[in-house]
XYZ file of C-alpha atoms in Angstrom:
323
model
C 64.439 27.363 46.290
C 63.682 29.155 50.362
C 62.383 27.521 53.336
C 59.770 28.398 55.527
C 59.064 27.300 58.607
C 56.063 27.539 61.331
C 56.200 28.731 64.734
C 55.607 26.468 67.443
C 55.949 27.813 70.593
C 52.454 29.495 71.357
C 50.979 26.193 70.757
C 53.344 24.275 72.895
C 53.124 26.558 75.722
C 49.535 26.290 75.705
C 49.343 22.709 76.128
C 48.074 21.699 72.589
C 50.174 19.035 72.244
C 48.114 17.409 69.363
C 47.519 20.885 67.456
C 51.657 21.373 68.025
C 51.946 17.836 66.111
C 49.824 18.777 63.112
C 51.618 21.987 62.632
C 55.171 20.471 62.875
C 53.809 18.117 60.196
C 52.243 20.975 58.245
C 56.092 22.774 58.423
C 57.790 20.303 56.772
C 55.334 20.163 53.349
C 55.544 23.692 53.483
C 59.534 23.563 53.314
C 58.985 21.118 50.888
C 57.106 23.332 48.447
C 59.167 25.936 45.948
C 57.810 29.630 46.709
C 55.833 29.779 43.982
C 53.341 27.395 45.542
C 51.124 28.539 48.020
C 49.860 26.248 51.025
C 45.968 26.522 50.847
C 43.724 24.175 53.901
C 42.271 21.616 53.029
C 38.533 21.452 51.473
C 35.832 19.895 54.252
C 35.228 16.292 54.070
C 31.598 16.218 53.962
C 28.908 18.816 53.205
C 26.476 19.551 55.666
C 23.606 21.554 54.182
C 21.147 20.686 50.969
C 22.577 24.374 49.300
C 25.772 23.107 49.570
C 25.221 19.732 47.890
C 22.980 21.370 45.270
C 26.015 23.943 44.372
C 28.102 20.720 43.713
C 25.786 19.362 41.947
C 25.378 22.422 39.590
C 28.808 22.687 39.483
C 29.416 19.658 38.358
C 26.554 19.469 36.045
C 27.732 22.436 34.405
C 31.178 21.183 33.774
C 29.921 17.844 31.834
C 27.680 19.926 29.883
C 29.937 22.648 28.640
C 32.188 19.426 27.768
C 29.523 17.427 25.694
C 28.727 21.084 23.811
C 32.773 21.350 23.414
C 32.457 17.917 21.804
C 29.656 17.998 19.976
C 31.088 19.785 16.775
C 33.805 17.368 16.558
C 31.686 13.971 17.218
C 33.007 11.260 15.493
C 30.219 8.631 16.093
C 28.286 7.940 13.184
C 24.497 8.068 13.568
C 22.326 4.437 12.495
C 20.783 6.013 9.506
C 24.102 7.565 8.301
C 25.927 3.999 9.138
C 22.845 1.950 7.327
C 23.208 4.097 4.364
C 26.686 3.403 3.806
C 28.516 6.322 5.231
C 32.388 6.085 5.513
C 34.051 6.149 9.430
C 34.254 10.117 10.116
C 38.041 9.146 11.952
C 39.577 7.464 9.083
C 37.544 7.701 6.103
C 37.444 3.841 5.341
C 34.365 1.978 4.452
C 32.348 0.475 7.481
C 29.418 -0.909 6.043
C 30.022 -3.586 3.184
C 33.091 -4.638 1.013
C 35.059 -1.958 -0.842
C 34.274 -2.061 -4.774
C 37.319 -3.900 -5.489
C 35.797 -6.815 -6.096
C 36.591 -10.564 -4.437
C 39.135 -12.454 -6.351
C 42.529 -12.654 -5.409
C 44.327 -9.579 -6.858
C 41.575 -7.339 -5.302
C 41.930 -9.010 -1.903
C 45.783 -8.894 -1.680
C 44.886 -5.070 -2.628
C 42.535 -4.990 0.499
C 45.154 -6.220 2.568
C 47.769 -4.341 1.610
C 46.162 -1.298 1.812
C 45.178 -2.612 5.534
C 48.700 -3.172 5.963
C 49.458 0.390 5.129
C 47.052 1.676 7.937
C 48.040 -0.435 10.169
C 51.915 0.967 9.940
C 50.613 4.310 10.354
C 48.460 3.492 13.839
C 51.614 2.057 15.114
C 51.817 4.656 17.369
C 48.534 4.309 18.554
C 49.703 0.445 20.049
C 45.669 -0.737 20.559
C 45.499 -2.688 17.457
C 42.630 -2.856 14.937
C 39.271 -3.952 14.778
C 37.157 -5.049 11.470
C 33.227 -5.827 10.976
C 32.003 -9.183 10.225
C 31.987 -10.165 6.662
C 34.168 -7.001 5.707
C 38.230 -6.868 5.520
C 38.836 -3.334 6.180
C 40.428 -2.580 8.991
C 39.934 0.218 11.971
C 42.274 1.551 14.381
C 41.015 0.667 18.203
C 42.084 3.873 19.485
C 40.732 6.535 16.357
C 37.934 4.957 14.992
C 34.480 4.948 17.037
C 32.422 1.830 16.790
C 29.505 1.693 14.473
C 26.024 2.218 16.567
C 23.473 0.313 17.458
C 20.673 -0.746 15.401
C 17.195 0.600 17.025
C 16.811 -3.511 17.642
C 20.195 -4.076 19.666
C 19.306 -0.811 21.945
C 16.035 -2.387 22.598
C 17.831 -5.535 23.447
C 20.271 -3.812 25.869
C 17.686 -2.132 27.845
C 15.548 -5.658 28.103
C 19.148 -6.580 29.173
C 19.914 -3.460 31.675
C 15.902 -3.043 32.773
C 14.361 -6.461 32.939
C 10.355 -7.233 33.071
C 10.460 -8.198 36.440
C 11.575 -4.736 37.416
C 9.615 -2.341 38.172
C 10.392 1.432 37.945
C 7.582 3.725 39.251
C 7.432 7.068 37.876
C 4.219 8.309 38.594
C 5.281 10.985 40.998
C 5.120 15.078 40.634
C 7.905 16.938 42.311
C 8.024 20.746 43.043
C 11.444 21.993 43.359
C 13.160 24.665 44.392
C 16.725 25.671 42.280
C 19.840 27.379 43.127
C 18.729 30.333 41.363
C 15.625 30.668 43.533
C 13.203 29.796 40.434
C 10.887 26.674 40.791
C 10.106 23.968 38.372
C 7.540 21.556 38.096
C 9.133 17.821 37.535
C 6.260 15.463 36.190
C 6.666 11.405 35.594
C 9.523 10.992 38.407
C 10.640 8.553 41.052
C 7.865 9.176 43.674
C 10.959 8.757 46.158
C 14.128 10.815 44.377
C 14.694 13.501 42.101
C 17.646 14.517 39.988
C 20.125 16.688 42.025
C 20.447 19.213 38.678
C 17.679 20.918 36.476
C 17.231 22.961 33.254
C 15.761 26.114 34.859
C 13.496 27.088 32.218
C 14.173 30.896 33.365
C 18.177 30.719 33.542
C 17.958 28.598 30.568
C 21.115 26.946 32.303
C 21.146 23.534 34.648
C 20.677 24.700 38.272
C 21.026 22.650 41.627
C 18.040 21.169 43.334
C 18.077 22.816 46.821
C 14.929 21.123 47.679
C 12.030 19.213 46.056
C 8.471 18.855 47.713
C 6.234 16.281 46.150
C 2.892 17.816 44.677
C 0.569 14.869 43.534
C -2.165 12.827 44.941
C -0.264 9.801 45.750
C 1.701 12.651 48.423
C 0.855 11.851 51.841
C 0.585 14.887 54.202
C 2.828 15.209 56.585
C 4.487 12.148 55.241
C 8.084 12.745 55.259
C 9.196 10.795 52.352
C 7.033 13.474 50.688
C 10.209 15.806 50.730
C 13.554 15.284 49.511
C 16.886 17.218 50.523
C 19.484 14.737 50.247
C 18.724 14.104 46.672
C 19.837 10.967 44.636
C 19.675 8.897 41.629
C 16.566 7.021 40.964
C 16.682 3.982 43.253
C 14.354 1.563 44.348
C 14.783 0.461 48.149
C 14.003 -3.220 48.157
C 10.736 -4.078 48.699
C 8.779 -6.396 51.426
C 9.262 -9.329 48.733
C 12.562 -9.184 47.865
C 13.602 -8.604 51.421
C 12.180 -11.927 52.061
C 14.374 -13.696 49.661
C 17.377 -12.752 51.335
C 16.492 -12.310 55.218
C 16.968 -15.781 56.176
C 20.761 -15.198 55.374
C 21.642 -12.554 57.726
C 18.645 -13.395 60.106
C 21.522 -14.999 62.455
C 23.135 -11.591 63.034
C 20.174 -10.091 64.486
C 20.086 -10.545 67.918
C 20.157 -9.208 71.927
C 23.454 -7.064 72.193
C 24.253 -3.970 75.140
C 25.064 -0.318 74.010
C 23.883 1.722 71.599
C 21.307 0.067 69.069
C 21.996 -1.307 65.692
C 21.276 -0.204 62.528
C 18.660 -2.238 60.852
C 20.390 -4.901 58.814
C 17.840 -4.171 56.100
C 18.963 -0.463 56.157
C 22.522 -1.968 55.665
C 22.047 -4.285 52.862
C 19.532 -1.358 50.717
C 22.770 1.086 51.941
C 25.533 -1.315 49.888
C 23.134 -2.054 46.533
C 22.325 1.641 46.938
C 26.282 2.322 46.683
C 27.143 -0.635 44.157
C 24.215 0.795 41.452
C 24.959 4.376 42.016
C 28.755 3.970 42.157
C 29.133 6.895 45.051
C 31.494 6.323 47.595
C 30.931 5.764 51.245
C 30.929 9.153 52.609
C 28.145 9.888 49.559
C 26.228 7.760 51.073
C 23.127 9.547 52.006
C 22.026 10.384 55.549
C 18.700 8.003 55.414
C 20.979 5.123 55.381
C 22.435 6.551 58.706
C 26.052 6.438 58.847
C 28.354 5.674 56.212
C 30.556 4.554 58.743
C 28.438 2.105 59.865
C 27.272 0.878 56.727
C 30.953 0.480 55.601
C 31.736 -1.331 58.162
C 28.936 -3.898 58.495
C 29.355 -4.428 55.294
C 32.852 -5.528 55.455
C 31.491 -7.964 58.050
C 29.032 -9.208 55.462
C 31.458 -9.878 53.111
C 33.551 -11.609 55.029
C 31.254 -13.846 56.666
C 30.503 -14.810 52.525
C 26.680 -13.549 53.618
C 26.740 -10.817 50.973
C 28.039 -13.323 48.363
C 25.021 -15.410 48.929
C 22.804 -11.744 49.362
C 23.998 -10.600 45.712
C 23.869 -14.427 43.870
C 20.014 -15.026 45.771
C 18.958 -11.291 44.109
C 20.755 -11.911 40.897
C 18.671 -15.333 40.072
C 15.660 -13.221 40.919
C 16.727 -11.095 38.011
C 17.379 -7.768 40.338
C 19.330 -5.111 39.275
C 22.933 -5.351 40.557
């Protein structure tokens, strides 16, 4: 392995001490790299244009779709209809629904236990364990065998837990979206505030990133900035006035006169933190409508340290507000 060093005199002579230090640190990293590796500058920390955001979202969505299509042919998960009809596990071929046709006498049960012991030995390398359904003695591997699918009733129950009746999701808006490919799509039955960052283009027949979205339904107000969405985020309803009334007393004491630059409204900070929690994004990915992500992060930490954030989330949870 050979080493390569960067020359410092030009930077030093010009008086750029900070640049010289950066070059020196970079030279240390390059010296430690084999010749087969090439140094490449770091990618920019943020993307500043709607088109760059759309291209990034498009690449992620297309990669995820490619993975999904690749897995589709090897999907081991049964449909509920097949499971209810008595189909065996697609991974191991063992029974899922009901006992095997061996009887329930001691000899048959001993045979099932012996079969389970053999199955455990075959999957010892999985090192996770086994599972079995209620009223069924046949065991399955946690790593290799997918769990049975949810029934329609269970799916409805889960949907009610995720989206309680108190949560009203408005999907009355219609949007016209401009895509990376310069085609235009019309999306109906969407949120009045946000549209998805990617859309299936009917002309290209592939997923495309959304560069710009304009609301075109009757409820859109002429000249209203909220009718145009360039920083596109997943569907999220900001706190209503009623919801804010539940918690504003918790942070009311923080609102006070101060010198210097005006603070970001505390309601916006709470909305930003709730948005981040719901969507799972990083602070750097916080939409511009919430203001500076550094400010949101810093003030969110202040709320946590003062225990105000715990009180906010507890109050909202008691009102069935989704966290």
